[in-house]
Short mmCIF file of C-alpha atoms and ligand atoms in Angstrom, two decimals:
data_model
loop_
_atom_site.label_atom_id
_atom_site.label_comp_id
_atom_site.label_asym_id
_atom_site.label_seq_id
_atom_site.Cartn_x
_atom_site.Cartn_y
_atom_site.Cartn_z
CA UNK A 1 102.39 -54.02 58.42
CA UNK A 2 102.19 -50.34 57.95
CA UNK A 3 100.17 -48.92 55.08
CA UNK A 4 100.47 -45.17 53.85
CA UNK A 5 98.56 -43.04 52.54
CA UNK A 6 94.46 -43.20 51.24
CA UNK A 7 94.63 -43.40 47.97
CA UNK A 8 91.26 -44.11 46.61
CA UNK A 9 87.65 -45.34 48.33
CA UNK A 10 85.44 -47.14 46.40
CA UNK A 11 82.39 -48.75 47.45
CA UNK A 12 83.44 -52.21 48.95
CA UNK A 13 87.29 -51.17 49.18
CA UNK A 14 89.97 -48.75 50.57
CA UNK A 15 93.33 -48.64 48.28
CA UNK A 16 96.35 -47.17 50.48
CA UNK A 17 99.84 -46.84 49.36
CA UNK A 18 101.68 -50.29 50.01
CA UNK A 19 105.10 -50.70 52.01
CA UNK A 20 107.01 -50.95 48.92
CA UNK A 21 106.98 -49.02 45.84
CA UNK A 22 104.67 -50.39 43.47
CA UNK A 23 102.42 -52.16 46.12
CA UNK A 24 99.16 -51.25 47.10
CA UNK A 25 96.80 -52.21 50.20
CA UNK A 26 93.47 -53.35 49.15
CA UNK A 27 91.44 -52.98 52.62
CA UNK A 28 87.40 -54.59 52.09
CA UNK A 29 84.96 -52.99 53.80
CA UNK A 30 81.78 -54.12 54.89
CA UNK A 31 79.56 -51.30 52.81
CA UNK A 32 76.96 -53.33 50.11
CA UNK A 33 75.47 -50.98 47.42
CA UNK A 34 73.35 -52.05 44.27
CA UNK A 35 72.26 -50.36 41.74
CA UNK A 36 74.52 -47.90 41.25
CA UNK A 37 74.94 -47.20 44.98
CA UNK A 38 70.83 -46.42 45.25
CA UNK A 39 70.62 -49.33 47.50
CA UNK A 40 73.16 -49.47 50.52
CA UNK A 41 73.78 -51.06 53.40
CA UNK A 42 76.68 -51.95 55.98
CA UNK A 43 76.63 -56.16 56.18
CA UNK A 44 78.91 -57.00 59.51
CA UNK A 45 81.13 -59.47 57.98
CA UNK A 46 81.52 -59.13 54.48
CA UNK A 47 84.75 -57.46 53.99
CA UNK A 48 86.25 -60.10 55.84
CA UNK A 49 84.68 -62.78 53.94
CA UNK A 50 85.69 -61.31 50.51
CA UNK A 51 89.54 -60.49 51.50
CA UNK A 52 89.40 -64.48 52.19
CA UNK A 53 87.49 -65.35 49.10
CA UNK A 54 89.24 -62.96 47.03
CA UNK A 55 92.91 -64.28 48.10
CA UNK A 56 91.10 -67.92 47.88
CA UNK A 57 90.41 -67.41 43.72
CA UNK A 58 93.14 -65.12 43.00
CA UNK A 59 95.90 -67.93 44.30
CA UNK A 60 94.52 -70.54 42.31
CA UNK A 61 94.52 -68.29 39.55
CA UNK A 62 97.82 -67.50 39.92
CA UNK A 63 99.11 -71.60 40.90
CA UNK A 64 97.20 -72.17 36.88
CA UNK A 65 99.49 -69.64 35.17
CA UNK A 66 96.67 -66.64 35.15
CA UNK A 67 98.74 -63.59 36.45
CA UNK A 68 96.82 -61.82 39.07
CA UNK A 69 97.61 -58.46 41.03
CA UNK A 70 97.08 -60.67 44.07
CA UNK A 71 100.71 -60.84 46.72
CA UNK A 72 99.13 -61.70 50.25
CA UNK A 73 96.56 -61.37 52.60
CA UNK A 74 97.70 -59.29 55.28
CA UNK A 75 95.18 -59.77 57.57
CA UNK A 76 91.57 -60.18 58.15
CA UNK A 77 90.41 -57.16 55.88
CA UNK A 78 93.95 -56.40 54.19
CA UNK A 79 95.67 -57.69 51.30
CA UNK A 80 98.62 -56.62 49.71
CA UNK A 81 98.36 -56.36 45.70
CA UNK A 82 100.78 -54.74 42.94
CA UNK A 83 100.06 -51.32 41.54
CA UNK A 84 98.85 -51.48 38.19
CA UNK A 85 96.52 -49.07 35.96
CA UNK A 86 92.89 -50.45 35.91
CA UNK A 87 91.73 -50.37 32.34
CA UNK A 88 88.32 -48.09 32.49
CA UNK A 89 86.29 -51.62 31.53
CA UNK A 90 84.21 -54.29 33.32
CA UNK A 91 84.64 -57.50 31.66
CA UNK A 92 81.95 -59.94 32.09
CA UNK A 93 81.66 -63.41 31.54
CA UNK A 94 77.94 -64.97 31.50
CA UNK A 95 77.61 -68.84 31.07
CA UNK A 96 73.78 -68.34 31.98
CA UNK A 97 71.36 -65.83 31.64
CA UNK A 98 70.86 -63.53 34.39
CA UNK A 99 70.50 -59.77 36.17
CA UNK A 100 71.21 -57.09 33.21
CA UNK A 101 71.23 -59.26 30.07
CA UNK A 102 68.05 -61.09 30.91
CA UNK A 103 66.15 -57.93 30.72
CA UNK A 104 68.09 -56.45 28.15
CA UNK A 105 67.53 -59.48 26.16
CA UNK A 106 64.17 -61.25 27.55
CA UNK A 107 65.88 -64.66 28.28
CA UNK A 108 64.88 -65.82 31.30
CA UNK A 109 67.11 -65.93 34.33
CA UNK A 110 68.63 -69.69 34.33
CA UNK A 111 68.85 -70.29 31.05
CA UNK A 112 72.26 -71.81 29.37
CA UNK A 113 73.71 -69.89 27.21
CA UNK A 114 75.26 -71.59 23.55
CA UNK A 115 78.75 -70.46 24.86
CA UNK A 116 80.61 -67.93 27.65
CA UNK A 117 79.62 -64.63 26.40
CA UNK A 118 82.15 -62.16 27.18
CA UNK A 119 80.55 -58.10 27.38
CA UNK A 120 82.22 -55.31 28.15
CA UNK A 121 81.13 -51.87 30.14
CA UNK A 122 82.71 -48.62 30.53
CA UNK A 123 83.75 -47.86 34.82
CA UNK A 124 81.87 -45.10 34.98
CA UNK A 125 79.66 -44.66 37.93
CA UNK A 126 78.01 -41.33 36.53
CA UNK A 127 76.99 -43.04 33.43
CA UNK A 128 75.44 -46.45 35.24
CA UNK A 129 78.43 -48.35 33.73
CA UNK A 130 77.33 -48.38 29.96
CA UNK A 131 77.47 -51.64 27.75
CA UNK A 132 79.91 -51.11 25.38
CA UNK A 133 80.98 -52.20 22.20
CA UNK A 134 85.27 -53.67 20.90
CA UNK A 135 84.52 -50.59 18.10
CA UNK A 136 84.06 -48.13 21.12
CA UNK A 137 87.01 -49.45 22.79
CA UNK A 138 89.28 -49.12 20.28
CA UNK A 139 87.76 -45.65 19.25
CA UNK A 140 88.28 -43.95 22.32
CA UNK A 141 91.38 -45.71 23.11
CA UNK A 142 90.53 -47.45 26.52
CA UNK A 143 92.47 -50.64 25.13
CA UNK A 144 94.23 -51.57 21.98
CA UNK A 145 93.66 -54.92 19.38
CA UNK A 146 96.66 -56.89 21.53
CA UNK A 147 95.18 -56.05 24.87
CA UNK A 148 91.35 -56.97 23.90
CA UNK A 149 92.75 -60.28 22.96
CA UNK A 150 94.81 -60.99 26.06
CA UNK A 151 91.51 -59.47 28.02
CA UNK A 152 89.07 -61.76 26.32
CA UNK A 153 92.53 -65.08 26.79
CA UNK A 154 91.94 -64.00 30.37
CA UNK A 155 88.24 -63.88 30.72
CA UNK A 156 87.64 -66.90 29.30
CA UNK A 157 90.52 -68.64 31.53
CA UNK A 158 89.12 -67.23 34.47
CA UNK A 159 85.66 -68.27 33.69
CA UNK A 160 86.99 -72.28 33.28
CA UNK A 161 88.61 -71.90 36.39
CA UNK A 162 85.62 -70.47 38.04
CA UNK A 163 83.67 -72.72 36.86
CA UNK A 164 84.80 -75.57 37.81
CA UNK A 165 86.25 -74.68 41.21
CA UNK A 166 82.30 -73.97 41.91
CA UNK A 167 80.79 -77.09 40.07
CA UNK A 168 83.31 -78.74 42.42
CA UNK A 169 81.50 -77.57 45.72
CA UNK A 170 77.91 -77.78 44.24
CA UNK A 171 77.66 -74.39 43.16
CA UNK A 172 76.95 -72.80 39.49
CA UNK A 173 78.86 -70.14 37.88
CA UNK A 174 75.74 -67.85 36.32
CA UNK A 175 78.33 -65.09 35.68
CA UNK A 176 80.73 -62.48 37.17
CA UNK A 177 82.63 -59.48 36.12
CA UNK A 178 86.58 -58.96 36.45
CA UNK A 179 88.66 -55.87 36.29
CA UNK A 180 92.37 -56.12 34.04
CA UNK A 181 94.91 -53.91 35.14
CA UNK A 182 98.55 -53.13 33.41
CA UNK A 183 101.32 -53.48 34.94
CA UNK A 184 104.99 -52.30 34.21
CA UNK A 185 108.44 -54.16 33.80
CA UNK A 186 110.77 -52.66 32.62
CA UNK A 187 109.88 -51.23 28.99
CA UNK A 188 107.51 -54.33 29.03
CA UNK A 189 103.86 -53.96 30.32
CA UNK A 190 101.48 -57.30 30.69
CA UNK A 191 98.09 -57.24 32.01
CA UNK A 192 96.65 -59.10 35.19
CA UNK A 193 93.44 -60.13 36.81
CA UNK A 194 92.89 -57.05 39.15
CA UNK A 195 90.48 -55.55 42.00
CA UNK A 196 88.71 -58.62 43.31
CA UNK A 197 86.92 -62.07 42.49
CA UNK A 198 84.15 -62.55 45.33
CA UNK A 199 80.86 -63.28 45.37
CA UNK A 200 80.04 -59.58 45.06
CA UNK A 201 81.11 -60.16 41.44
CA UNK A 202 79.94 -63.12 40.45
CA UNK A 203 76.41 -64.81 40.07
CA UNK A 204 76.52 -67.99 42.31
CA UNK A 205 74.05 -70.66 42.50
CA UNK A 206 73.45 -73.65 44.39
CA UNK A 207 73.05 -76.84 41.37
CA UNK A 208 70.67 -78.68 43.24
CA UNK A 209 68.14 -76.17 44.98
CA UNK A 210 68.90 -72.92 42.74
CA UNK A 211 70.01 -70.87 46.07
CA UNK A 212 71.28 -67.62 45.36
CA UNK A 213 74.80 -67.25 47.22
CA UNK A 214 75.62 -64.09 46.04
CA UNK A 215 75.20 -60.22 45.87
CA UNK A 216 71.21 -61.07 44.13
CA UNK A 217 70.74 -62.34 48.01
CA UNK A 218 71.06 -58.30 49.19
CA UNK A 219 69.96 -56.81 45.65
CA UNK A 220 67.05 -58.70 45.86
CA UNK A 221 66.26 -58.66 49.77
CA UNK A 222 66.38 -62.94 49.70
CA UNK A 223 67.99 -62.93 53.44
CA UNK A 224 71.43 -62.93 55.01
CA UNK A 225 74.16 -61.62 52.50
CA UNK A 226 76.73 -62.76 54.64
CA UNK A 227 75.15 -66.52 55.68
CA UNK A 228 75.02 -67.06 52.19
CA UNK A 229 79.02 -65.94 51.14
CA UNK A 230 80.05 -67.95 54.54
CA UNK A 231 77.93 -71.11 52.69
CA UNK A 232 80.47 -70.28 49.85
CA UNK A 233 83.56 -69.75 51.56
CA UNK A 234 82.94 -72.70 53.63
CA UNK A 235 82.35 -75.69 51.19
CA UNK A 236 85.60 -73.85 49.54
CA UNK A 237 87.09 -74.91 53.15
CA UNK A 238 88.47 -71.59 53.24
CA UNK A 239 86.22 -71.13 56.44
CA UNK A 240 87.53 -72.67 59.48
CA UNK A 241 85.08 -76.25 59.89
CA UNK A 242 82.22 -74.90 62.75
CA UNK A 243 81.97 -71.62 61.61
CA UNK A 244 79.56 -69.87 59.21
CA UNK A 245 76.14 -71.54 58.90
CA UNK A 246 76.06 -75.40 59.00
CA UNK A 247 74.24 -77.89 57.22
CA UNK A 248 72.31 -80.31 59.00
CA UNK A 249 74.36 -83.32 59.40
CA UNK A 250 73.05 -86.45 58.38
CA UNK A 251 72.03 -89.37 61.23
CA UNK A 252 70.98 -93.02 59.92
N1 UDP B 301 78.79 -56.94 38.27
C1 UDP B 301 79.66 -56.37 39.17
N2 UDP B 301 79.75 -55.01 39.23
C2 UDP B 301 79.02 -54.18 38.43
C3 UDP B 301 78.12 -54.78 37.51
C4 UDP B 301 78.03 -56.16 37.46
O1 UDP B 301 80.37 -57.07 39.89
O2 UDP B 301 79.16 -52.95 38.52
C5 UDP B 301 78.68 -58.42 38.18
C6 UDP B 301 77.37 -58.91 38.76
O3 UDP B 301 77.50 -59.24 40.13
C7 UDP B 301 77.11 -60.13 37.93
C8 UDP B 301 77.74 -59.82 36.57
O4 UDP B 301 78.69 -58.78 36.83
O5 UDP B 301 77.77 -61.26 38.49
C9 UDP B 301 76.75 -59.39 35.54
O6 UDP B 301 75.99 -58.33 36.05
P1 UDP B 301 74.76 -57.71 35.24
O7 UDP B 301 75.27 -57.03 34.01
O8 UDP B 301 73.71 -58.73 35.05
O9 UDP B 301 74.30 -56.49 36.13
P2 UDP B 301 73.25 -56.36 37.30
O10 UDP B 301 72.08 -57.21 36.98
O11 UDP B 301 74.05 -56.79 38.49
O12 UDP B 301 72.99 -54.89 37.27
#
């Protein structure tokens, strides 16, 4: 399928104009960065593994009545998603304590949380992505009341069905961080899961031996990046069976 134009490069992803008005192509590179793009690297294998992941999540989203931005993959690296305006905030969802809000708050990483805790930061690379407040929000504007409620309807939906498509393969939902976009019909606008839902988002462990199977794997130098997202992808059998990195098989 033809895409147009660049429109945008970000750090994991290329956005060109779609075929049809209103479309967009997300394209996933294989570029990691952490901490604020300090820390980068090119990981042979990851953009591929997160356009599958990504569709994986976003279609299950979609078959439970979430509305996504998600249309198709196009291929190995391409998917095709609507056009919508990304509101400027990362919403995160933490079930356990982890990464920014363990030091923050001096919990140590692991630890269950009373309830999801839903946090919010303002996309702004230049600032570090600030923590931010519903009173800033609504000050400057980035969302209104009605849309902090559908966000929050969303995040918390998306967290239950994170969480228990993971518990489901062996793996723990620590946390992860969704974007929201608008999008128009008509006079009407409604807002949908956006950008992408991969293990570079979300905090992934393994219940019984506490692996890390996530981004903290190339954050924190713990081995392959892309072993451990193939673990993921394949006990989501979204891997073809033989490929990515086996477990041993059992013999009695
Ligand atoms: N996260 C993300 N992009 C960001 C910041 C955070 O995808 O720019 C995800 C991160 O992978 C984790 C969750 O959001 O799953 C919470 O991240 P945290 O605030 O602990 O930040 P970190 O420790 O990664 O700086």
């Amino acid at each position: 399928m033809a895409r147009g134009k660049k429109i945008y490069e970000g750090k994991a992803k290329i956005l060109f104009e779609g075929p049809e008005p209103g479309t967009i192509v997300q394209y996933f590179k294989d570029d990691a960065t952490a901490f604020n793009a300090e820390k980068k690297d090119v990981i042979d294998g990851k953009g591929v593994l997160n356009n599958r992941l990504s569709e994986y999540f976003m279609t299950g989203l979609t078959q439970i009545g979430v509305p996504t931005h998600f249309l198709k993959r196009l291929n190995m690296r391409e998917q095709l998603v609507r056009n919508c305006e990304i509101i400027p905030l990362e919403v995160i969802v933490r079930n356990f304590a982890a990464g920014s809000m363990s030091k923050r708050l001096g919990i140590e990483e692991g630890t269950q949380l009373p309830r999801p805790i839903v946090e919010y930061c303002y996309k702004d690379d230049s600032l570090g992505d600030p923590l931010v407040s519903e009173e800033h929000i609504a000050a400057f504007g980035w969302a209104s009341q009605q849309d902090m409620d559908d966000i929050l309807g969303l995040a918390l939906r998306v967290n239950d069905y994170l969480s228990g498509v993971m518990y489901g393969v062996g793996i723990r939902l620590i946390d992860f961080k969704i974007e929201i976009g608008r999008v128009y019909e008509g006079d009407f606008q409604r807002l949908v899961v956006a950008d992408e839902i991969s293990p570079d988002s979300c905090r992934l462990w393994d219940i019984e031996s506490g692996q890390k199977l996530d981004k903290d794997v190339f954050r924190r130098d713990l081995g392959s990046l892309t072993d451990a997202y193939a673990e993921v992808a394949r006990r989501l059998g979204v891997l073809p069976k033989g490929t990515g990195p086996q477990k041993p098989t059992l013999v009695n």
